[in-house]
Amino acid sequence: MKRIMITGALGQIGSELTVKLREIYGADQVIATDIRKNETEAALSGPFEMVDVTDARTMLEVAKKYNVDSVIHMAALLSATAEANPVFAWNLNMGGLMNALETARELKAQFFTPSSIGAFGPSTPKDRTPQDTIHRPTTMYGVNKVAGELLSDYYFHKFGVDTRGLRFPGLISYVTPPGGGTTDYAVEIYYEAVKNGKYTSYIDKGTYMDMMYMPDALDAIVQLMEADPSKLKHRNSFNVTAMSFEPEQIAAEIRKHIPHFEISYKVDPIRQSIADSWPNSIDDSAAVEEWGFKANFDLGKMTENMLDKLKQK
Ligand code: VAH
């Protein structure tokens, strides 16, 4: 990767990924794009262009203007928002992805877009979910992610586009609050613990989901994109995870730092049903074997870092 265009650069992953890529490749080599602008570091620390990913012409124009050699497509609706607006989610998630793949094909650029544990469904083996297995998701987000994986593989086999992807678990960060996800309870709980010493979870106790601290997710994107392509047996997309926990476990970890912290439950049936359709834990051995994936943060280390950063914030 030398000159990179990022879509959704002001989103939950994009805003931190933009800053990290500028540190690695140089600020002027990373073109941040999004449908709106704000005053965050991602928007102000290097080139920024307004791009609505459903507008193919503008996206291609911007990519040509900067002669990018890599397209990192992050713009998409997450699971809960997509479930509330399924037709809009299909048009944005799939229309945006097609436009980004076409842009990469025209510029002979490398390509990355994230998939998710949301690409699995109730008939998928739930524990240590394999890299290659059944994908019958029951959410619009999951349908988008499976279709997106297949479309990205198609662009590799049919047009030779160097497409790569990661099936992310829930991502946890202190920088950009998430929007519209199912796993976001695991982010909100830290903010509420610091602010109010208590949290009411919309996901029920005993609900296990894979999670990862954002620094590990950002490292994984760069590591995969820089990996030797001859070593890749898979491309779209690799299972990656750092931990699997349920709400009581993250609450117990928080209490090691905030002893009086209390968790209560007011289950949201829609997001609970989405969570119940996802794996309890996934097997990331393919990522480890093919490009040396390794997460550095476990629940203990993440909790210590999150609470420390949020207290500073
Ligand atoms: C969501 N955070 O909850 C995203 C992610 C695995 C979950 O895809 O929709």
mmCIF file with all atom_site columns, N, CA and C in Angstrom, residues 231-278:
data_model
loop_
_atom_site.group_PDB
_atom_site.id
_atom_site.type_symbol
_atom_site.label_atom_id
_atom_site.label_alt_id
_atom_site.label_comp_id
_atom_site.label_asym_id
_atom_site.label_entity_id
_atom_site.label_seq_id
_atom_site.pdbx_PDB_ins_code
_atom_site.Cartn_x
_atom_site.Cartn_y
_atom_site.Cartn_z
_atom_site.occupancy
_atom_site.B_iso_or_equiv
_atom_site.pdbx_formal_charge
_atom_site.auth_seq_id
_atom_site.auth_comp_id
_atom_site.auth_asym_id
_atom_site.auth_atom_id
_atom_site.pdbx_PDB_model_num
ATOM 1   N N  . LYS A 1 231 ? 0.991   -16.541 0.160  1.00 0.00 ? 231 LYS A N  1
ATOM 2   C CA . LYS A 1 231 ? 0.734   -17.345 1.376  1.00 0.00 ? 231 LYS A CA 1
ATOM 3   C C  . LYS A 1 231 ? -0.780  -17.429 1.668  1.00 0.00 ? 231 LYS A C  1
ATOM 4   N N  . LEU A 1 232 ? -1.572  -16.639 0.951  1.00 0.00 ? 232 LEU A N  1
ATOM 5   C CA . LEU A 1 232 ? -3.008  -16.544 1.276  1.00 0.00 ? 232 LEU A CA 1
ATOM 6   C C  . LEU A 1 232 ? -3.811  -17.631 0.563  1.00 0.00 ? 232 LEU A C  1
ATOM 7   N N  . LYS A 1 233 ? -4.342  -18.586 1.367  1.00 0.00 ? 233 LYS A N  1
ATOM 8   C CA . LYS A 1 233 ? -5.259  -19.589 0.799  1.00 0.00 ? 233 LYS A CA 1
ATOM 9   C C  . LYS A 1 233 ? -6.686  -19.025 0.813  1.00 0.00 ? 233 LYS A C  1
ATOM 10  N N  . HIS A 1 234 ? -6.928  -18.132 1.780  1.00 0.00 ? 234 HIS A N  1
ATOM 11  C CA . HIS A 1 234 ? -8.245  -17.458 1.871  1.00 0.00 ? 234 HIS A CA 1
ATOM 12  C C  . HIS A 1 234 ? -8.038  -15.975 1.583  1.00 0.00 ? 234 HIS A C  1
ATOM 13  N N  . ARG A 1 235 ? -9.127  -15.294 1.278  1.00 0.00 ? 235 ARG A N  1
ATOM 14  C CA . ARG A 1 235 ? -9.044  -13.837 1.078  1.00 0.00 ? 235 ARG A CA 1
ATOM 15  C C  . ARG A 1 235 ? -10.229 -13.115 1.718  1.00 0.00 ? 235 ARG A C  1
ATOM 16  N N  . ASN A 1 236 ? -11.436 -13.555 1.386  1.00 0.00 ? 236 ASN A N  1
ATOM 17  C CA . ASN A 1 236 ? -12.611 -12.836 1.895  1.00 0.00 ? 236 ASN A CA 1
ATOM 18  C C  . ASN A 1 236 ? -13.579 -13.834 2.499  1.00 0.00 ? 236 ASN A C  1
ATOM 19  N N  . SER A 1 237 ? -13.622 -13.883 3.871  1.00 0.00 ? 237 SER A N  1
ATOM 20  C CA . SER A 1 237 ? -12.740 -13.081 4.712  1.00 0.00 ? 237 SER A CA 1
ATOM 21  C C  . SER A 1 237 ? -12.255 -13.910 5.883  1.00 0.00 ? 237 SER A C  1
ATOM 22  N N  . PHE A 1 238 ? -11.127 -13.519 6.454  1.00 0.00 ? 238 PHE A N  1
ATOM 23  C CA . PHE A 1 238 ? -10.533 -14.292 7.549  1.00 0.00 ? 238 PHE A CA 1
ATOM 24  C C  . PHE A 1 238 ? -11.255 -14.093 8.893  1.00 0.00 ? 238 PHE A C  1
ATOM 25  N N  . ASN A 1 239 ? -11.540 -15.194 9.580  1.00 0.00 ? 239 ASN A N  1
ATOM 26  C CA . ASN A 1 239 ? -11.975 -15.102 10.995 1.00 0.00 ? 239 ASN A CA 1
ATOM 27  C C  . ASN A 1 239 ? -10.834 -14.508 11.808 1.00 0.00 ? 239 ASN A C  1
ATOM 28  N N  . VAL A 1 240 ? -11.117 -13.480 12.594 1.00 0.00 ? 240 VAL A N  1
ATOM 29  C CA . VAL A 1 240 ? -10.137 -12.995 13.570 1.00 0.00 ? 240 VAL A CA 1
ATOM 30  C C  . VAL A 1 240 ? -10.867 -12.670 14.878 1.00 0.00 ? 240 VAL A C  1
ATOM 31  N N  . THR A 1 241 ? -10.244 -12.975 16.004 1.00 0.00 ? 241 THR A N  1
ATOM 32  C CA . THR A 1 241 ? -10.845 -12.684 17.299 1.00 0.00 ? 241 THR A CA 1
ATOM 33  C C  . THR A 1 241 ? -9.754  -12.549 18.359 1.00 0.00 ? 241 THR A C  1
ATOM 34  N N  . ALA A 1 242 ? -10.116 -11.966 19.500 1.00 0.00 ? 242 ALA A N  1
ATOM 35  C CA . ALA A 1 242 ? -9.152  -11.789 20.597 1.00 0.00 ? 242 ALA A CA 1
ATOM 36  C C  . ALA A 1 242 ? -9.687  -12.398 21.880 1.00 0.00 ? 242 ALA A C  1
ATOM 37  N N  . MET A 1 243 ? -11.023 -12.420 21.996 1.00 0.00 ? 243 MET A N  1
ATOM 38  C CA . MET A 1 243 ? -11.636 -12.914 23.241 1.00 0.00 ? 243 MET A CA 1
ATOM 39  C C  . MET A 1 243 ? -13.109 -13.188 22.977 1.00 0.00 ? 243 MET A C  1
ATOM 40  N N  . SER A 1 244 ? -13.725 -13.959 23.862 1.00 0.00 ? 244 SER A N  1
ATOM 41  C CA . SER A 1 244 ? -15.175 -14.158 23.810 1.00 0.00 ? 244 SER A CA 1
ATOM 42  C C  . SER A 1 244 ? -15.667 -14.033 25.248 1.00 0.00 ? 244 SER A C  1
ATOM 43  N N  . PHE A 1 245 ? -16.666 -13.174 25.455 1.00 0.00 ? 245 PHE A N  1
ATOM 44  C CA . PHE A 1 245 ? -17.161 -13.031 26.821 1.00 0.00 ? 245 PHE A CA 1
ATOM 45  C C  . PHE A 1 245 ? -18.654 -12.730 26.824 1.00 0.00 ? 245 PHE A C  1
ATOM 46  N N  . GLU A 1 246 ? -19.276 -12.823 27.985 1.00 0.00 ? 246 GLU A N  1
ATOM 47  C CA . GLU A 1 246 ? -20.676 -12.456 28.175 1.00 0.00 ? 246 GLU A CA 1
ATOM 48  C C  . GLU A 1 246 ? -20.726 -11.311 29.177 1.00 0.00 ? 246 GLU A C  1
ATOM 49  N N  . PRO A 1 247 ? -21.837 -10.544 29.256 1.00 0.00 ? 247 PRO A N  1
ATOM 50  C CA . PRO A 1 247 ? -21.868 -9.305  30.040 1.00 0.00 ? 247 PRO A CA 1
ATOM 51  C C  . PRO A 1 247 ? -21.385 -9.430  31.481 1.00 0.00 ? 247 PRO A C  1
ATOM 52  N N  . GLU A 1 248 ? -21.700 -10.536 32.146 1.00 0.00 ? 248 GLU A N  1
ATOM 53  C CA . GLU A 1 248 ? -21.270 -10.690 33.560 1.00 0.00 ? 248 GLU A CA 1
ATOM 54  C C  . GLU A 1 248 ? -19.744 -10.703 33.672 1.00 0.00 ? 248 GLU A C  1
ATOM 55  N N  . GLN A 1 249 ? -19.087 -11.224 32.631 1.00 0.00 ? 249 GLN A N  1
ATOM 56  C CA . GLN A 1 249 ? -17.610 -11.326 32.706 1.00 0.00 ? 249 GLN A CA 1
ATOM 57  C C  . GLN A 1 249 ? -16.948 -9.957  32.533 1.00 0.00 ? 249 GLN A C  1
ATOM 58  N N  . ILE A 1 250 ? -17.482 -9.142  31.639 1.00 0.00 ? 250 ILE A N  1
ATOM 59  C CA . ILE A 1 250 ? -16.891 -7.806  31.465 1.00 0.00 ? 250 ILE A CA 1
ATOM 60  C C  . ILE A 1 250 ? -17.211 -6.959  32.698 1.00 0.00 ? 250 ILE A C  1
ATOM 61  N N  . ALA A 1 251 ? -18.379 -7.169  33.301 1.00 0.00 ? 251 ALA A N  1
ATOM 62  C CA . ALA A 1 251 ? -18.741 -6.435  34.525 1.00 0.00 ? 251 ALA A CA 1
ATOM 63  C C  . ALA A 1 251 ? -17.780 -6.811  35.664 1.00 0.00 ? 251 ALA A C  1
ATOM 64  N N  . ALA A 1 252 ? -17.461 -8.080  35.796 1.00 0.00 ? 252 ALA A N  1
ATOM 65  C CA . ALA A 1 252 ? -16.538 -8.545  36.860 1.00 0.00 ? 252 ALA A CA 1
ATOM 66  C C  . ALA A 1 252 ? -15.149 -7.938  36.647 1.00 0.00 ? 252 ALA A C  1
ATOM 67  N N  . GLU A 1 253 ? -14.738 -7.836  35.394 1.00 0.00 ? 253 GLU A N  1
ATOM 68  C CA . GLU A 1 253 ? -13.412 -7.251  35.093 1.00 0.00 ? 253 GLU A CA 1
ATOM 69  C C  . GLU A 1 253 ? -13.402 -5.759  35.438 1.00 0.00 ? 253 GLU A C  1
ATOM 70  N N  . ILE A 1 254 ? -14.506 -5.069  35.138 1.00 0.00 ? 254 ILE A N  1
ATOM 71  C CA . ILE A 1 254 ? -14.608 -3.632  35.458 1.00 0.00 ? 254 ILE A CA 1
ATOM 72  C C  . ILE A 1 254 ? -14.560 -3.433  36.980 1.00 0.00 ? 254 ILE A C  1
ATOM 73  N N  . ARG A 1 255 ? -15.201 -4.360  37.727 1.00 0.00 ? 255 ARG A N  1
ATOM 74  C CA . ARG A 1 255 ? -15.232 -4.216  39.190 1.00 0.00 ? 255 ARG A CA 1
ATOM 75  C C  . ARG A 1 255 ? -13.857 -4.333  39.831 1.00 0.00 ? 255 ARG A C  1
ATOM 76  N N  . LYS A 1 256 ? -12.911 -4.906  39.091 1.00 0.00 ? 256 LYS A N  1
ATOM 77  C CA . LYS A 1 256 ? -11.536 -4.963  39.626 1.00 0.00 ? 256 LYS A CA 1
ATOM 78  C C  . LYS A 1 256 ? -10.946 -3.540  39.704 1.00 0.00 ? 256 LYS A C  1
ATOM 79  N N  . HIS A 1 257 ? -11.530 -2.620  38.901 1.00 0.00 ? 257 HIS A N  1
ATOM 80  C CA . HIS A 1 257 ? -11.034 -1.226  38.881 1.00 0.00 ? 257 HIS A CA 1
ATOM 81  C C  . HIS A 1 257 ? -12.034 -0.267  39.519 1.00 0.00 ? 257 HIS A C  1
ATOM 82  N N  . ILE A 1 258 ? -13.337 -0.592  39.390 1.00 0.00 ? 258 ILE A N  1
ATOM 83  C CA . ILE A 1 258 ? -14.405 0.249   39.972 1.00 0.00 ? 258 ILE A CA 1
ATOM 84  C C  . ILE A 1 258 ? -15.264 -0.680  40.833 1.00 0.00 ? 258 ILE A C  1
ATOM 85  N N  . PRO A 1 259 ? -14.861 -0.908  42.086 1.00 0.00 ? 259 PRO A N  1
ATOM 86  C CA . PRO A 1 259 ? -15.451 -1.982  42.915 1.00 0.00 ? 259 PRO A CA 1
ATOM 87  C C  . PRO A 1 259 ? -16.969 -1.913  43.070 1.00 0.00 ? 259 PRO A C  1
ATOM 88  N N  . HIS A 1 260 ? -17.504 -0.677  43.046 1.00 0.00 ? 260 HIS A N  1
ATOM 89  C CA . HIS A 1 260 ? -18.954 -0.564  43.279 1.00 0.00 ? 260 HIS A CA 1
ATOM 90  C C  . HIS A 1 260 ? -19.772 -0.696  42.000 1.00 0.00 ? 260 HIS A C  1
ATOM 91  N N  . PHE A 1 261 ? -19.095 -0.967  40.873 1.00 0.00 ? 261 PHE A N  1
ATOM 92  C CA . PHE A 1 261 ? -19.817 -1.006  39.583 1.00 0.00 ? 261 PHE A CA 1
ATOM 93  C C  . PHE A 1 261 ? -20.936 -2.047  39.584 1.00 0.00 ? 261 PHE A C  1
ATOM 94  N N  . GLU A 1 262 ? -22.116 -1.635  39.091 1.00 0.00 ? 262 GLU A N  1
ATOM 95  C CA . GLU A 1 262 ? -23.257 -2.565  39.035 1.00 0.00 ? 262 GLU A CA 1
ATOM 96  C C  . GLU A 1 262 ? -23.780 -2.708  37.609 1.00 0.00 ? 262 GLU A C  1
ATOM 97  N N  . ILE A 1 263 ? -24.121 -3.931  37.218 1.00 0.00 ? 263 ILE A N  1
ATOM 98  C CA . ILE A 1 263 ? -24.752 -4.151  35.913 1.00 0.00 ? 263 ILE A CA 1
ATOM 99  C C  . ILE A 1 263 ? -26.180 -4.629  36.148 1.00 0.00 ? 263 ILE A C  1
ATOM 100 N N  . SER A 1 264 ? -27.096 -4.122  35.330 1.00 0.00 ? 264 SER A N  1
ATOM 101 C CA . SER A 1 264 ? -28.482 -4.627  35.349 1.00 0.00 ? 264 SER A CA 1
ATOM 102 C C  . SER A 1 264 ? -28.867 -4.908  33.902 1.00 0.00 ? 264 SER A C  1
ATOM 103 N N  . TYR A 1 265 ? -30.072 -5.451  33.685 1.00 0.00 ? 265 TYR A N  1
ATOM 104 C CA . TYR A 1 265 ? -30.447 -5.884  32.327 1.00 0.00 ? 265 TYR A CA 1
ATOM 105 C C  . TYR A 1 265 ? -31.825 -5.381  31.938 1.00 0.00 ? 265 TYR A C  1
ATOM 106 N N  . LYS A 1 266 ? -31.906 -4.836  30.713 1.00 0.00 ? 266 LYS A N  1
ATOM 107 C CA . LYS A 1 266 ? -33.187 -4.511  30.074 1.00 0.00 ? 266 LYS A CA 1
ATOM 108 C C  . LYS A 1 266 ? -33.027 -4.957  28.629 1.00 0.00 ? 266 LYS A C  1
ATOM 109 N N  . VAL A 1 267 ? -33.309 -6.235  28.385 1.00 0.00 ? 267 VAL A N  1
ATOM 110 C CA . VAL A 1 267 ? -32.952 -6.855  27.108 1.00 0.00 ? 267 VAL A CA 1
ATOM 111 C C  . VAL A 1 267 ? -33.740 -6.247  25.947 1.00 0.00 ? 267 VAL A C  1
ATOM 112 N N  . ASP A 1 268 ? -33.016 -5.897  24.894 1.00 0.00 ? 268 ASP A N  1
ATOM 113 C CA . ASP A 1 268 ? -33.647 -5.425  23.644 1.00 0.00 ? 268 ASP A CA 1
ATOM 114 C C  . ASP A 1 268 ? -33.867 -6.651  22.763 1.00 0.00 ? 268 ASP A C  1
ATOM 115 N N  . PRO A 1 269 ? -35.118 -7.075  22.575 1.00 0.00 ? 269 PRO A N  1
ATOM 116 C CA . PRO A 1 269 ? -35.375 -8.336  21.855 1.00 0.00 ? 269 PRO A CA 1
ATOM 117 C C  . PRO A 1 269 ? -34.763 -8.390  20.450 1.00 0.00 ? 269 PRO A C  1
ATOM 118 N N  . ILE A 1 270 ? -34.701 -7.241  19.769 1.00 0.00 ? 270 ILE A N  1
ATOM 119 C CA . ILE A 1 270 ? -34.157 -7.265  18.395 1.00 0.00 ? 270 ILE A CA 1
ATOM 120 C C  . ILE A 1 270 ? -32.646 -7.523  18.430 1.00 0.00 ? 270 ILE A C  1
ATOM 121 N N  . ARG A 1 271 ? -31.927 -6.736  19.249 1.00 0.00 ? 271 ARG A N  1
ATOM 122 C CA . ARG A 1 271 ? -30.476 -6.936  19.269 1.00 0.00 ? 271 ARG A CA 1
ATOM 123 C C  . ARG A 1 271 ? -30.100 -8.242  19.965 1.00 0.00 ? 271 ARG A C  1
ATOM 124 N N  . GLN A 1 272 ? -30.956 -8.702  20.903 1.00 0.00 ? 272 GLN A N  1
ATOM 125 C CA . GLN A 1 272 ? -30.709 -10.007 21.535 1.00 0.00 ? 272 GLN A CA 1
ATOM 126 C C  . GLN A 1 272 ? -30.859 -11.133 20.513 1.00 0.00 ? 272 GLN A C  1
ATOM 127 N N  . SER A 1 273 ? -31.871 -10.998 19.644 1.00 0.00 ? 273 SER A N  1
ATOM 128 C CA . SER A 1 273 ? -32.071 -12.071 18.642 1.00 0.00 ? 273 SER A CA 1
ATOM 129 C C  . SER A 1 273 ? -30.931 -12.060 17.622 1.00 0.00 ? 273 SER A C  1
ATOM 130 N N  . ILE A 1 274 ? -30.406 -10.864 17.327 1.00 0.00 ? 274 ILE A N  1
ATOM 131 C CA . ILE A 1 274 ? -29.239 -10.796 16.415 1.00 0.00 ? 274 ILE A CA 1
ATOM 132 C C  . ILE A 1 274 ? -28.047 -11.491 17.088 1.00 0.00 ? 274 ILE A C  1
ATOM 133 N N  . ALA A 1 275 ? -27.796 -11.137 18.347 1.00 0.00 ? 275 ALA A N  1
ATOM 134 C CA . ALA A 1 275 ? -26.654 -11.731 19.082 1.00 0.00 ? 275 ALA A CA 1
ATOM 135 C C  . ALA A 1 275 ? -26.804 -13.245 19.194 1.00 0.00 ? 275 ALA A C  1
ATOM 136 N N  . ASP A 1 276 ? -28.036 -13.701 19.444 1.00 0.00 ? 276 ASP A N  1
ATOM 137 C CA . ASP A 1 276 ? -28.259 -15.163 19.588 1.00 0.00 ? 276 ASP A CA 1
ATOM 138 C C  . ASP A 1 276 ? -28.000 -15.909 18.285 1.00 0.00 ? 276 ASP A C  1
ATOM 139 N N  . SER A 1 277 ? -28.081 -15.195 17.144 1.00 0.00 ? 277 SER A N  1
ATOM 140 C CA . SER A 1 277 ? -27.865 -15.880 15.849 1.00 0.00 ? 277 SER A CA 1
ATOM 141 C C  . SER A 1 277 ? -26.383 -15.954 15.495 1.00 0.00 ? 277 SER A C  1
ATOM 142 N N  . TRP A 1 278 ? -25.537 -15.303 16.261 1.00 0.00 ? 278 TRP A N  1
ATOM 143 C CA . TRP A 1 278 ? -24.099 -15.254 15.981 1.00 0.00 ? 278 TRP A CA 1
ATOM 144 C C  . TRP A 1 278 ? -23.346 -16.301 16.805 1.00 0.00 ? 278 TRP A C  1
#
